[in-house]
Amino acid sequence: MSEVLTERSARVVAARKLTRRSGRDAAGAFLAEGRQSVVEALAVAEPGLVREVFATEAAAAAHRELLSGTRVPVRLVTDRAAASLSETVTPQGLVAVCALADVPAAALVQRPPSLAVALAELADPGNAGTVLRTADACGAGAVVFGAGSADPYNGKAVRSSAGSLFHVDVVRSAPLPELLPALRSAGVTVLAADGQGEVSLADAGPAGLLTGPVLWLFGNEARGLDPELGALADHRVRVPMRGRAESLNLAAAAAICLYATQSAQV
């Protein structure tokens, strides 16, 4: 870690391209910024997941124990170089370059997890990360991002996941119209979250709909779930609301549905 790289250094320039989806897809890598993300990335046993870590001198000193205990190359960078790799107002000066770890959709059909989530045309990367974090907390095995959804490797999504991105299987750009029937044929109960659903979440548990394997399907934050896609589910489930709120935030609805399912599967 003797040489201090600047924002013009070739390695930093190459890493900066990973702030764009086209750059991530081309390089097969993404950036994980901040201590929590870097800790979780380094904790994964899969060889080659973390390619290198960039750290300012201050960050390297603050996280000496973490960085000295890894065999991953650690590159010292200037504050300006670290800022060029960050998408936050106050960069932490610690960024890991990680390999994309997508799982093919077919793998879920071959071995369905007891609990999974599918997101159809999810727009907000922050919601993507929050759903990943919630799914991880509930013991879900996979989060599926349908074609047209936000990239879970977007910087905001990675930060919002707080490291959970490294704990669950991630499927990107999945063809949901083909995947959902295949999962149902494999014995998965597909439940579409829909404010106008014919089944109340309060009744779904007693009716035995939440015992695994279960996949929850959520739609776009503004438009909701496309009716044609929702028709591919076994049931459309609504979250009962007693107050006067027009609807629930997508991430909040996902948390309620996933925790209810987790409780039913214990």
Tab-separated table of C-alpha atoms in Angstrom:
chain	number	residue	atom	x	y	z
A	1	MET	CA	0.000	0.000	0.000
A	2	SER	CA	2.974	2.322	-0.498
A	3	GLU	CA	1.871	4.095	-3.690
A	4	VAL	CA	-1.029	6.510	-3.294
A	5	LEU	CA	-3.272	6.481	-6.367
A	6	THR	CA	-4.896	9.645	-7.665
A	7	GLU	CA	-8.172	10.107	-9.533
A	8	ARG	CA	-6.154	9.913	-12.775
A	9	SER	CA	-4.594	6.538	-11.996
A	10	ALA	CA	-5.600	3.781	-14.393
A	11	ARG	CA	-7.049	1.571	-11.646
A	12	VAL	CA	-9.164	4.390	-10.269
A	13	VAL	CA	-10.345	5.408	-13.733
A	14	ALA	CA	-11.345	1.795	-14.448
A	15	ALA	CA	-13.171	1.513	-11.119
A	16	ARG	CA	-15.000	4.791	-11.725
A	17	LYS	CA	-16.660	3.232	-14.786
A	18	LEU	CA	-18.447	0.869	-12.388
A	19	THR	CA	-20.655	3.718	-11.196
A	20	ARG	CA	-22.625	3.175	-14.446
A	21	ARG	CA	-24.597	0.035	-15.263
A	22	SER	CA	-22.984	-0.277	-18.687
A	23	GLY	CA	-19.581	-0.219	-17.028
A	24	ARG	CA	-20.614	-2.788	-14.431
A	25	ASP	CA	-21.974	-5.159	-17.035
A	26	ALA	CA	-18.894	-4.771	-19.238
A	27	ALA	CA	-16.456	-5.403	-16.389
A	28	GLY	CA	-18.572	-7.935	-14.504
A	29	ALA	CA	-17.989	-5.957	-11.325
A	30	PHE	CA	-19.510	-3.324	-9.063
A	31	LEU	CA	-18.512	-1.013	-6.218
A	32	ALA	CA	-19.380	-1.626	-2.564
A	33	GLU	CA	-18.798	1.534	-0.565
A	34	GLY	CA	-18.465	1.944	3.184
A	35	ARG	CA	-17.341	-0.190	6.087
A	36	GLN	CA	-20.491	-2.321	6.398
A	37	SER	CA	-20.549	-3.274	2.721
A	38	VAL	CA	-16.817	-3.978	2.642
A	39	VAL	CA	-16.975	-6.063	5.834
A	40	GLU	CA	-19.799	-8.216	4.451
A	41	ALA	CA	-18.101	-8.579	1.071
A	42	LEU	CA	-14.817	-9.709	2.627
A	43	ALA	CA	-16.687	-12.148	4.880
A	44	VAL	CA	-18.032	-14.088	1.900
A	45	ALA	CA	-16.011	-17.259	1.433
A	46	GLU	CA	-16.381	-17.280	-2.360
A	47	PRO	CA	-12.890	-16.808	-3.856
A	48	GLY	CA	-12.504	-13.831	-6.145
A	49	LEU	CA	-15.660	-12.032	-5.038
A	50	VAL	CA	-13.662	-9.011	-3.867
A	51	ARG	CA	-11.088	-8.026	-6.455
A	52	GLU	CA	-9.486	-5.078	-4.659
A	53	VAL	CA	-10.154	-2.445	-2.031
A	54	PHE	CA	-9.483	1.280	-2.320
A	55	ALA	CA	-8.899	3.205	0.910
A	56	THR	CA	-7.753	6.683	1.822
A	57	GLU	CA	-4.930	6.880	4.325
A	58	ALA	CA	-7.400	7.948	7.014
A	59	ALA	CA	-9.767	5.064	6.220
A	60	ALA	CA	-6.893	2.576	6.105
A	61	ALA	CA	-5.775	3.717	9.546
A	62	ALA	CA	-9.322	3.591	10.944
A	63	HIS	CA	-9.914	0.105	9.545
A	64	ARG	CA	-6.395	-1.279	9.947
A	65	GLU	CA	-7.555	-4.526	11.557
A	66	LEU	CA	-10.080	-5.217	8.806
A	67	LEU	CA	-7.698	-4.515	5.945
A	68	SER	CA	-4.643	-6.194	7.432
A	69	GLY	CA	-6.562	-9.436	7.818
A	70	THR	CA	-7.377	-9.846	4.136
A	71	ARG	CA	-5.412	-11.208	1.196
A	72	VAL	CA	-7.317	-8.928	-1.172
A	73	PRO	CA	-5.110	-6.167	-2.639
A	74	VAL	CA	-5.611	-2.867	-0.801
A	75	ARG	CA	-4.797	0.313	-2.767
A	76	LEU	CA	-4.220	3.619	-1.022
A	77	VAL	CA	-5.940	6.515	-2.788
A	78	THR	CA	-6.165	10.240	-2.325
A	79	ASP	CA	-9.307	11.828	-0.916
A	80	ARG	CA	-10.174	13.149	-4.377
A	81	ALA	CA	-9.779	9.678	-5.880
A	82	ALA	CA	-12.042	8.180	-3.212
A	83	ALA	CA	-14.614	10.920	-3.833
A	84	SER	CA	-14.585	10.109	-7.551
A	85	LEU	CA	-15.620	6.526	-6.714
A	86	SER	CA	-18.345	7.611	-4.319
A	87	GLU	CA	-21.967	8.524	-4.992
A	88	THR	CA	-22.490	10.012	-1.538
A	89	VAL	CA	-22.130	13.561	-0.233
A	90	THR	CA	-19.694	12.456	2.480
A	91	PRO	CA	-17.534	9.571	1.153
A	92	GLN	CA	-16.222	7.133	3.740
A	93	GLY	CA	-12.994	6.605	1.842
A	94	LEU	CA	-13.422	2.825	1.690
A	95	VAL	CA	-14.578	1.094	-1.502
A	96	ALA	CA	-14.364	-2.539	-2.629
A	97	VAL	CA	-14.467	-3.699	-6.230
A	98	CYS	CA	-16.596	-6.853	-6.232
A	99	ALA	CA	-17.464	-9.349	-8.941
A	100	LEU	CA	-21.081	-9.535	-10.059
A	101	ALA	CA	-22.627	-12.633	-8.542
A	102	ASP	CA	-25.872	-13.061	-10.476
A	103	VAL	CA	-27.721	-16.349	-10.224
A	104	PRO	CA	-29.559	-17.600	-13.340
A	105	ALA	CA	-33.337	-17.674	-13.069
A	106	ALA	CA	-33.338	-21.358	-13.995
A	107	ALA	CA	-31.482	-22.131	-10.744
A	108	LEU	CA	-34.513	-21.027	-8.712
A	109	VAL	CA	-36.749	-23.389	-10.648
A	110	GLN	CA	-34.363	-26.286	-10.090
A	111	ARG	CA	-34.007	-25.603	-6.366
A	112	PRO	CA	-36.672	-23.175	-5.088
A	113	PRO	CA	-35.915	-21.484	-1.758
A	114	SER	CA	-38.576	-21.610	0.944
A	115	LEU	CA	-39.022	-17.843	0.608
A	116	ALA	CA	-38.180	-15.529	-2.267
A	117	VAL	CA	-39.131	-12.121	-3.669
A	118	ALA	CA	-39.716	-10.978	-7.250
A	119	LEU	CA	-39.770	-7.298	-8.225
A	120	ALA	CA	-41.494	-6.227	-11.418
A	121	GLU	CA	-40.326	-2.906	-12.882
A	122	LEU	CA	-39.045	-1.623	-9.546
A	123	ALA	CA	-37.768	1.896	-10.236
A	124	ASP	CA	-36.009	3.154	-7.100
A	125	PRO	CA	-32.559	1.709	-6.315
A	126	GLY	CA	-33.096	2.656	-2.670
A	127	ASN	CA	-36.163	0.443	-2.554
A	128	ALA	CA	-34.171	-2.315	-4.235
A	129	GLY	CA	-31.591	-2.233	-1.468
A	130	THR	CA	-34.202	-2.002	1.269
A	131	VAL	CA	-36.080	-5.016	-0.074
A	132	LEU	CA	-32.790	-6.948	-0.243
A	133	ARG	CA	-32.093	-6.076	3.387
A	134	THR	CA	-35.608	-7.040	4.490
A	135	ALA	CA	-35.527	-10.277	2.513
A	136	ASP	CA	-32.243	-11.180	4.166
A	137	ALA	CA	-33.638	-10.385	7.625
A	138	CYS	CA	-36.598	-12.677	6.943
A	139	GLY	CA	-34.429	-15.552	5.767
A	140	ALA	CA	-35.374	-15.310	2.095
A	141	GLY	CA	-33.081	-17.199	-0.231
A	142	ALA	CA	-33.388	-15.051	-3.342
A	143	VAL	CA	-34.505	-11.693	-4.698
A	144	VAL	CA	-35.483	-11.608	-8.362
A	145	PHE	CA	-35.309	-8.357	-10.306
A	146	GLY	CA	-37.558	-8.554	-13.335
A	147	ALA	CA	-36.565	-7.076	-16.677
A	148	GLY	CA	-36.766	-3.295	-16.507
A	149	SER	CA	-36.171	-3.092	-12.758
A	150	ALA	CA	-33.478	-1.019	-11.052
A	151	ASP	CA	-30.030	-2.559	-10.911
A	152	PRO	CA	-29.343	-4.040	-7.448
A	153	TYR	CA	-25.641	-3.276	-8.031
A	154	ASN	CA	-26.356	0.444	-8.327
A	155	GLY	CA	-24.425	2.348	-5.665
A	156	LYS	CA	-27.557	3.495	-3.831
A	157	ALA	CA	-28.994	-0.019	-3.866
A	158	VAL	CA	-25.771	-1.519	-2.519
A	159	ARG	CA	-25.622	1.005	0.315
A	160	SER	CA	-29.308	0.557	1.150
A	161	SER	CA	-28.861	-3.203	1.363
A	162	ALA	CA	-26.303	-2.698	4.182
A	163	GLY	CA	-24.390	-5.788	3.124
A	164	SER	CA	-27.432	-8.021	2.591
A	165	LEU	CA	-26.690	-8.053	-1.127
A	166	PHE	CA	-23.968	-10.571	-0.261
A	167	HIS	CA	-26.297	-12.828	1.748
A	168	VAL	CA	-29.044	-13.716	-0.746
A	169	ASP	CA	-29.091	-14.990	-4.311
A	170	VAL	CA	-29.692	-12.161	-6.779
A	171	VAL	CA	-31.349	-12.695	-10.155
A	172	ARG	CA	-31.267	-9.766	-12.580
A	173	SER	CA	-33.329	-8.993	-15.691
A	174	ALA	CA	-35.499	-12.059	-15.146
A	175	PRO	CA	-38.259	-12.792	-17.695
A	176	LEU	CA	-41.068	-12.898	-15.139
A	177	PRO	CA	-43.857	-13.933	-17.572
A	178	GLU	CA	-41.917	-17.145	-18.218
A	179	LEU	CA	-40.364	-17.582	-14.771
A	180	LEU	CA	-43.528	-17.381	-12.663
A	181	PRO	CA	-45.357	-20.303	-14.377
A	182	ALA	CA	-42.158	-22.359	-14.201
A	183	LEU	CA	-41.882	-21.727	-10.468
A	184	ARG	CA	-45.514	-22.656	-9.920
A	185	SER	CA	-44.926	-25.902	-11.797
A	186	ALA	CA	-41.986	-26.525	-9.466
A	187	GLY	CA	-44.290	-26.305	-6.453
A	188	VAL	CA	-43.806	-22.649	-5.496
A	189	THR	CA	-46.827	-20.658	-4.338
A	190	VAL	CA	-46.680	-17.284	-6.093
A	191	LEU	CA	-48.417	-14.494	-4.158
A	192	ALA	CA	-48.894	-11.124	-5.839
A	193	ALA	CA	-49.060	-8.147	-3.488
A	194	ASP	CA	-52.030	-6.110	-4.690
A	195	GLY	CA	-54.072	-3.501	-2.836
A	196	GLN	CA	-57.177	-4.879	-4.544
A	197	GLY	CA	-56.286	-8.528	-3.948
A	198	GLU	CA	-59.036	-11.031	-3.290
A	199	VAL	CA	-57.207	-12.496	-0.268
A	200	SER	CA	-56.337	-10.543	2.875
A	201	LEU	CA	-52.877	-11.117	4.319
A	202	ALA	CA	-54.612	-11.722	7.656
A	203	ASP	CA	-56.360	-14.736	6.099
A	204	ALA	CA	-53.448	-15.991	4.027
A	205	GLY	CA	-51.692	-17.599	6.982
A	206	PRO	CA	-54.684	-19.516	8.359
A	207	ALA	CA	-55.495	-20.619	4.807
A	208	GLY	CA	-52.054	-22.222	4.526
A	209	LEU	CA	-50.884	-19.960	1.712
A	210	LEU	CA	-47.699	-18.844	3.468
A	211	THR	CA	-46.108	-22.243	4.073
A	212	GLY	CA	-43.196	-22.680	1.724
A	213	PRO	CA	-41.971	-22.495	-0.802
A	214	VAL	CA	-43.445	-19.033	-1.391
A	215	LEU	CA	-42.493	-16.249	-3.777
A	216	TRP	CA	-43.885	-12.755	-3.226
A	217	LEU	CA	-44.367	-10.621	-6.336
A	218	PHE	CA	-44.320	-6.817	-6.087
A	219	GLY	CA	-44.926	-4.252	-8.810
A	220	ASN	CA	-43.790	-0.746	-9.683
A	221	GLU	CA	-43.855	1.884	-6.915
A	222	ALA	CA	-46.202	4.221	-8.813
A	223	ARG	CA	-48.192	1.957	-11.126
A	224	GLY	CA	-48.388	-1.145	-8.985
A	225	LEU	CA	-48.457	-4.609	-10.501
A	226	ASP	CA	-49.332	-5.130	-14.140
A	227	PRO	CA	-52.682	-7.025	-14.231
A	228	GLU	CA	-51.407	-9.540	-16.779
A	229	LEU	CA	-48.423	-10.354	-14.588
A	230	GLY	CA	-50.571	-10.498	-11.477
A	231	ALA	CA	-52.833	-13.007	-13.217
A	232	LEU	CA	-49.893	-15.425	-13.327
A	233	ALA	CA	-49.832	-15.637	-9.519
A	234	ASP	CA	-51.706	-18.236	-7.476
A	235	HIS	CA	-53.349	-15.501	-5.404
A	236	ARG	CA	-53.455	-11.721	-5.214
A	237	VAL	CA	-53.003	-10.673	-1.592
A	238	ARG	CA	-53.818	-7.316	-0.033
A	239	VAL	CA	-52.409	-5.918	3.206
A	240	PRO	CA	-55.383	-4.827	5.351
A	241	MET	CA	-55.262	-1.163	6.351
A	242	ARG	CA	-57.462	0.309	9.067
A	243	GLY	CA	-56.396	3.917	8.688
A	244	ARG	CA	-56.943	6.375	5.877
A	245	ALA	CA	-53.657	5.925	4.013
A	246	GLU	CA	-54.154	5.549	0.271
A	247	SER	CA	-51.483	2.863	0.006
A	248	LEU	CA	-48.263	1.510	1.484
A	249	ASN	CA	-44.732	2.245	0.355
A	250	LEU	CA	-43.459	-0.740	-1.611
A	251	ALA	CA	-40.622	-1.483	0.801
A	252	ALA	CA	-43.009	-1.268	3.771
A	253	ALA	CA	-45.492	-3.607	2.096
A	254	ALA	CA	-42.685	-6.047	1.319
A	255	ALA	CA	-41.549	-6.003	4.948
A	256	ILE	CA	-45.060	-6.753	6.225
A	257	CYS	CA	-45.625	-9.596	3.756
A	258	LEU	CA	-42.212	-11.166	4.282
A	259	TYR	CA	-42.376	-11.054	8.068
A	260	ALA	CA	-45.840	-12.584	8.009
A	261	THR	CA	-44.518	-15.385	5.815
A	262	GLN	CA	-41.454	-15.874	7.995
A	263	SER	CA	-43.674	-16.266	11.049
A	264	ALA	CA	-45.866	-18.803	9.267
A	265	GLN	CA	-42.873	-20.858	8.176
A	266	VAL	CA	-41.145	-21.050	11.575
